[in-house]
PDB file of C-alpha atoms in Angstrom:
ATOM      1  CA  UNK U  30     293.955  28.313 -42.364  1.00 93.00           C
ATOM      2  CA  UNK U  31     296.314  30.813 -40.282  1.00 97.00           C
ATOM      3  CA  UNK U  32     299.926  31.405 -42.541  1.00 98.00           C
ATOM      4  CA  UNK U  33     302.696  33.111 -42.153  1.00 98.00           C
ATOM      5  CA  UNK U  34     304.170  35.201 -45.367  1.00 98.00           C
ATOM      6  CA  UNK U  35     307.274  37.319 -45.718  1.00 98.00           C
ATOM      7  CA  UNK U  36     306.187  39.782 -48.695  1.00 98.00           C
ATOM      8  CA  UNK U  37     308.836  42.318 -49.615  1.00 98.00           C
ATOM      9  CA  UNK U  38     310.373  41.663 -46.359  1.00 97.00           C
ATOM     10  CA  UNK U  39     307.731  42.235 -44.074  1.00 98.00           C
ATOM     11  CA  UNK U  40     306.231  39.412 -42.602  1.00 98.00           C
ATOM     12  CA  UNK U  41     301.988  38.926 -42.437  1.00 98.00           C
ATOM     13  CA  UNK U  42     300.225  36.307 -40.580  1.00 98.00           C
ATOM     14  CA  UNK U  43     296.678  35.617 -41.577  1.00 97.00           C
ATOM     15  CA  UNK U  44     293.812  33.390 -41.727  1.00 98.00           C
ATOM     16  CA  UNK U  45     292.547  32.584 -45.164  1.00 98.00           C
ATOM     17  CA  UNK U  46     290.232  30.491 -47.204  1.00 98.00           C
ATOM     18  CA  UNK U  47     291.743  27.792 -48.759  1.00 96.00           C
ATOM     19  CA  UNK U  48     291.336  28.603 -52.337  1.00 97.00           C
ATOM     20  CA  UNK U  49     292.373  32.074 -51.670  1.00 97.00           C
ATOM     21  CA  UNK U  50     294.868  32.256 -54.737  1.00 97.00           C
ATOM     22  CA  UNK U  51     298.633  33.777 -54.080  1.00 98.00           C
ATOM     23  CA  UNK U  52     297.049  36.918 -56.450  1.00 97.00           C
ATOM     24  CA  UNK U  53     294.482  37.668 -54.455  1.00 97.00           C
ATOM     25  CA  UNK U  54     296.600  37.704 -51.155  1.00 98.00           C
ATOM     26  CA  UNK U  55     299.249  39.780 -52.566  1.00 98.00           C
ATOM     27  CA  UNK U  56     296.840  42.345 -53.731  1.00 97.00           C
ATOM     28  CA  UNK U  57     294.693  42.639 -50.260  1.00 97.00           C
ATOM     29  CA  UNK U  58     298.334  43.698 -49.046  1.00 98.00           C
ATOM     30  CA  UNK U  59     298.754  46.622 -51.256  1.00 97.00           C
ATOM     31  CA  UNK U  60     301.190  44.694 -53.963  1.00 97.00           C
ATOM     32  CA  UNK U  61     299.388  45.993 -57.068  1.00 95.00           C
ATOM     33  CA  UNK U  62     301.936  45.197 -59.735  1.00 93.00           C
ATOM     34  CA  UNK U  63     300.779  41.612 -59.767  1.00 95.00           C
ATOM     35  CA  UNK U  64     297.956  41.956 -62.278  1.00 90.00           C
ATOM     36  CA  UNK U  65     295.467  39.428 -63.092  1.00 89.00           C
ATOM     37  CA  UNK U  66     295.325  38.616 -66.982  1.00 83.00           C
ATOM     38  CA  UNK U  67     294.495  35.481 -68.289  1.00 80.00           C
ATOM     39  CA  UNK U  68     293.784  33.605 -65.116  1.00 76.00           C
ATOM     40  CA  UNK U  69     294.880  29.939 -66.801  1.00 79.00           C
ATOM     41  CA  UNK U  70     298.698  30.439 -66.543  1.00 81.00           C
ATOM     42  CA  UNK U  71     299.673  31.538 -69.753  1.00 80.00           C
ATOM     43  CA  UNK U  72     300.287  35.323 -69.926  1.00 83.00           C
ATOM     44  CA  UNK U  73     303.067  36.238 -66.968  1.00 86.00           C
ATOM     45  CA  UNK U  74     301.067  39.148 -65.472  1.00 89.00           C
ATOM     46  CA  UNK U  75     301.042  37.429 -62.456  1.00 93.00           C
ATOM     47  CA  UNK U  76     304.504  36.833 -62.431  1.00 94.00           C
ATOM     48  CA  UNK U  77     306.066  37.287 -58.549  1.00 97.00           C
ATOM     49  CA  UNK U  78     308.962  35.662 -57.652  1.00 97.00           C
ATOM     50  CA  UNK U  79     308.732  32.786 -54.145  1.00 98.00           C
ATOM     51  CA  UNK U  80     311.809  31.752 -52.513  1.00 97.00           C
ATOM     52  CA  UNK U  81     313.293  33.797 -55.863  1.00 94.00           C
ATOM     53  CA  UNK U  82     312.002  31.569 -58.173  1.00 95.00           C
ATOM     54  CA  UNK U  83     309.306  33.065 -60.413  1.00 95.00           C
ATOM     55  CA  UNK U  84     305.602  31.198 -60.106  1.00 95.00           C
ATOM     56  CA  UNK U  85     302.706  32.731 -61.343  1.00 95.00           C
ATOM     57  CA  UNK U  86     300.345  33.908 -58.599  1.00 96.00           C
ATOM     58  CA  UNK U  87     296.994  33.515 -60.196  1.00 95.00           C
ATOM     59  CA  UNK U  88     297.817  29.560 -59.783  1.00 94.00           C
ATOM     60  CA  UNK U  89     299.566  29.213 -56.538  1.00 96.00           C
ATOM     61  CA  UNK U  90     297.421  28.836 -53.685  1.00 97.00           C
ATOM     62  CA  UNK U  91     298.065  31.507 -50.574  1.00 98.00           C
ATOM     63  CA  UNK U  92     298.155  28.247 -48.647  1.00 98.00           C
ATOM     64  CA  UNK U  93     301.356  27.215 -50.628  1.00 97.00           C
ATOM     65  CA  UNK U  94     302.720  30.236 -49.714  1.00 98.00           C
ATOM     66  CA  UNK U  95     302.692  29.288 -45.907  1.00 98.00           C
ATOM     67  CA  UNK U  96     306.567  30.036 -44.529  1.00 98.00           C
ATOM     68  CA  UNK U  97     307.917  31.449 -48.033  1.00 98.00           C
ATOM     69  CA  UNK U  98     309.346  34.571 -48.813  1.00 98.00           C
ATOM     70  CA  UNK U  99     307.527  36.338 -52.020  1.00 98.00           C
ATOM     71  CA  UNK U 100     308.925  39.243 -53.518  1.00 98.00           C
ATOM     72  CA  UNK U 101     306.739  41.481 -55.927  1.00 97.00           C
ATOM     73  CA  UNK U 102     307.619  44.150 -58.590  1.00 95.00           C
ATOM     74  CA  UNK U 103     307.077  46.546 -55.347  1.00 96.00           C
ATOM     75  CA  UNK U 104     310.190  44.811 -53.373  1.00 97.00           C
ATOM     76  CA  UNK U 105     312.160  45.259 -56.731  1.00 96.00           C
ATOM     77  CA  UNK U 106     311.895  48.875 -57.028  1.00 93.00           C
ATOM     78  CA  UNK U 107     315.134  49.764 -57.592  1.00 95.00           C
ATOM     79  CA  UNK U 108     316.307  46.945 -60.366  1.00 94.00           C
ATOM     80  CA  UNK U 109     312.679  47.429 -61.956  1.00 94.00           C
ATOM     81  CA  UNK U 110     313.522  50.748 -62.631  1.00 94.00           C
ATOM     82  CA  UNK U 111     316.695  49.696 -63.971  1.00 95.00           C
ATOM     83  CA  UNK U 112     315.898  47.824 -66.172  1.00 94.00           C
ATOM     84  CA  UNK U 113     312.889  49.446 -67.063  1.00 92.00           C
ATOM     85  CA  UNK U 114     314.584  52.467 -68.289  1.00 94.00           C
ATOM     86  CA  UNK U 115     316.466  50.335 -71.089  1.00 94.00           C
ATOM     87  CA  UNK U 116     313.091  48.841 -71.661  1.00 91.00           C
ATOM     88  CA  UNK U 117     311.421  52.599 -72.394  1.00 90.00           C
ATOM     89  CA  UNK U 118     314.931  53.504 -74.698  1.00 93.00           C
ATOM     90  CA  UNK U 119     313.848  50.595 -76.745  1.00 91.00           C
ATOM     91  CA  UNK U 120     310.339  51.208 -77.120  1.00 83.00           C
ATOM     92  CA  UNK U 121     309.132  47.861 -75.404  1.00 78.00           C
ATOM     93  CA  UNK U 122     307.067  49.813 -72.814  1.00 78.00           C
ATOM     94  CA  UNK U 123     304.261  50.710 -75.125  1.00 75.00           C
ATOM     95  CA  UNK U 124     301.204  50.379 -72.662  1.00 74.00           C
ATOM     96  CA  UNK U 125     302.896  48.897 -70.066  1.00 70.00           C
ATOM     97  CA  UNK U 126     300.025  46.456 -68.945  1.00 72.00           C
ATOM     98  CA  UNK U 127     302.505  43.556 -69.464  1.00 72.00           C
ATOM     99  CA  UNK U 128     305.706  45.311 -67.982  1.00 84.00           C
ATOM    100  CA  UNK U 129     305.487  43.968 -64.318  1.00 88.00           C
ATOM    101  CA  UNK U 130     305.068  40.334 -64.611  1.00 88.00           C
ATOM    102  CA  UNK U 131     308.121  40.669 -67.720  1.00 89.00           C
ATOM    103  CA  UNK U 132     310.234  42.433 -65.395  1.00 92.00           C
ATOM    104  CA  UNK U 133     309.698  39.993 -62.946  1.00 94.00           C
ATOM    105  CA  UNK U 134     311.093  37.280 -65.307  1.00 92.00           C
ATOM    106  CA  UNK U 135     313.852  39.336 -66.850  1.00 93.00           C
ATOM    107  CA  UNK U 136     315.076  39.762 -63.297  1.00 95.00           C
ATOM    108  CA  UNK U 137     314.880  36.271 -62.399  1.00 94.00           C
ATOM    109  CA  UNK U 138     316.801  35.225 -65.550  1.00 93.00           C
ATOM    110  CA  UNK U 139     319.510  37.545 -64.969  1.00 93.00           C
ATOM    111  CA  UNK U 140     320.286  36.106 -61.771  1.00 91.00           C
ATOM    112  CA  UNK U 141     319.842  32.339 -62.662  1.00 91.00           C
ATOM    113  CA  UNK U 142     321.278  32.707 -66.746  1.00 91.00           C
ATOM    114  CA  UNK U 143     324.566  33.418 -67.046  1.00 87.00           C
ATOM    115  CA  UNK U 144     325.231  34.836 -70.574  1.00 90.00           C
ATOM    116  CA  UNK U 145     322.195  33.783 -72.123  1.00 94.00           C
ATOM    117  CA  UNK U 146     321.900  32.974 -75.953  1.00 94.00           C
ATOM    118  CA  UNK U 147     318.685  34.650 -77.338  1.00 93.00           C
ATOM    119  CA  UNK U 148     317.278  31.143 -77.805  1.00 93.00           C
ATOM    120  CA  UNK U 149     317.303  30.718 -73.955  1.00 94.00           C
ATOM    121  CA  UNK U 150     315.936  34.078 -73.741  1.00 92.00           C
ATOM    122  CA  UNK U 151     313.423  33.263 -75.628  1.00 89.00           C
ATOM    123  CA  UNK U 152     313.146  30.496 -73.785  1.00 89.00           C
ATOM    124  CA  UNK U 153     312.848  32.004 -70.410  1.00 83.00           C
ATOM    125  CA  UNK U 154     309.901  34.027 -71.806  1.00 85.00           C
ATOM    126  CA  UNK U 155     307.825  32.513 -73.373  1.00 84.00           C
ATOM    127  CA  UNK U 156     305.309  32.581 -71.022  1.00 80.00           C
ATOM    128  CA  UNK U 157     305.023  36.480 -70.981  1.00 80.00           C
ATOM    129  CA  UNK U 158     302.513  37.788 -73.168  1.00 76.00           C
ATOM    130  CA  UNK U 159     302.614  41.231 -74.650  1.00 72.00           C
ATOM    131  CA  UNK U 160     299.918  42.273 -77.506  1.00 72.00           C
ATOM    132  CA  UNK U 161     301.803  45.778 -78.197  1.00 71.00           C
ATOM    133  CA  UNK U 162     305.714  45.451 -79.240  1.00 68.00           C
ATOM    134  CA  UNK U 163     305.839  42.355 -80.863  1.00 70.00           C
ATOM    135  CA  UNK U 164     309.140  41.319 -78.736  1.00 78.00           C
ATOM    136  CA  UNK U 165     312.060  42.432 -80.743  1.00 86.00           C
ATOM    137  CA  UNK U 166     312.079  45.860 -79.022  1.00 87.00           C
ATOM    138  CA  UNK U 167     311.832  43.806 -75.674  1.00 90.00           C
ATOM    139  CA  UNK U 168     314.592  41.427 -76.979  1.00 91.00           C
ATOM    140  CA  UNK U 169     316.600  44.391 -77.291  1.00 92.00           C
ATOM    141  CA  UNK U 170     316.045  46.047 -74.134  1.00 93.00           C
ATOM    142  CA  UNK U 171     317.173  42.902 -72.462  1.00 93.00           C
ATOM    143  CA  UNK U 172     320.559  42.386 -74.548  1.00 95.00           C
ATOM    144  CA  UNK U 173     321.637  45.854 -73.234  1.00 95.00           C
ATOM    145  CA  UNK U 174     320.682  45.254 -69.965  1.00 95.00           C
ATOM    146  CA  UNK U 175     322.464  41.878 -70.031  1.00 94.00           C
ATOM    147  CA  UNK U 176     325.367  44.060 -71.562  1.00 93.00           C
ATOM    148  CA  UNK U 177     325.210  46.781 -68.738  1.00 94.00           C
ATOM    149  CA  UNK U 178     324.757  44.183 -65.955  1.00 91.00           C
ATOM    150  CA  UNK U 179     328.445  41.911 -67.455  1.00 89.00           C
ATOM    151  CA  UNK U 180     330.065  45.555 -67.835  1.00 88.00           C
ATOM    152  CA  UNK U 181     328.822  46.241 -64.040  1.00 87.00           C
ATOM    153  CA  UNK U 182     330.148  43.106 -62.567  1.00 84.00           C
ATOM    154  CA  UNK U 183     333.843  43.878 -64.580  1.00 83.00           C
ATOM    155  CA  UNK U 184     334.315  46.761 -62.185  1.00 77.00           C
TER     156      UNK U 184
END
């Protein structure tokens, strides 16, 4: 099946099989901050964000992707590493493995959560899976960025 993708703003038309998952098409294009973890939807390394709603690649087909715009961590660069650097001052970086699917939902609940409470933080979240920081570290990465981002917007 022939789609039609904008990734990152640059639009790719392609034939491809039609289990070809979202992962797997996003990598053959060079987007190598969507990592494959678990493979069963429950870890958030896949995490890119479609139409800027976050879906996890490894379970979207490419097919679904037909028309859409998907943004990766790559297309991000600029808010990744802004939020990124409050992650490293709070030690929630550790080995990083975890860091671009996370950042991928951190930035997606910033723009649809407007003052979040920690439970819908959590909330938000729970799908991301990290095995080094134990979350509060992350937790507190993200209240200063929330606290940055309120402070930017009062300007």
């Amino acid at each position: 099946m022939i789609i039609t993708v904008k990734i990152n703003g640059k639009t790719y038309k392609d034939e491809v099989a039609p289990d070809t998952v979202l992962l797997d098409y996003l990598r053959s294009h060079g987007c190598y901050s969507v990592k494959r973890g678990c493979e069963t939807s429950n870890c958030g390394l896949c995490t890119v964000h479609m139409n800027s709603n976050p879906v996890l690649s490894c379970s979207v087909l490419a097919v679904r992707a037909d028309g859409q715009e998907i943004t990766t961590l790559e297309g991000l660069q600029k808010e990744a590493e802004e939020f990124g650097a409050f992650l490293a001052d709070e030690g929630g970086e550790q080995c990083g493995f975890c860091s671009p699917g996370f950042i991928m939902n951190v930035l997606a609940m910033v723009k649809e959560l407007k003052n979040p409470t920690d439970e819908e933080i959590k909330k938000y979240l729970e799908g991301n899976l990290c095995r080094c920081t134990g979350y509060q570290s992350q937790m507190r990465a993200i209240k200063k960025y929330l606290d940055f981002k309120q402070k930017e917007e009062q300007k």
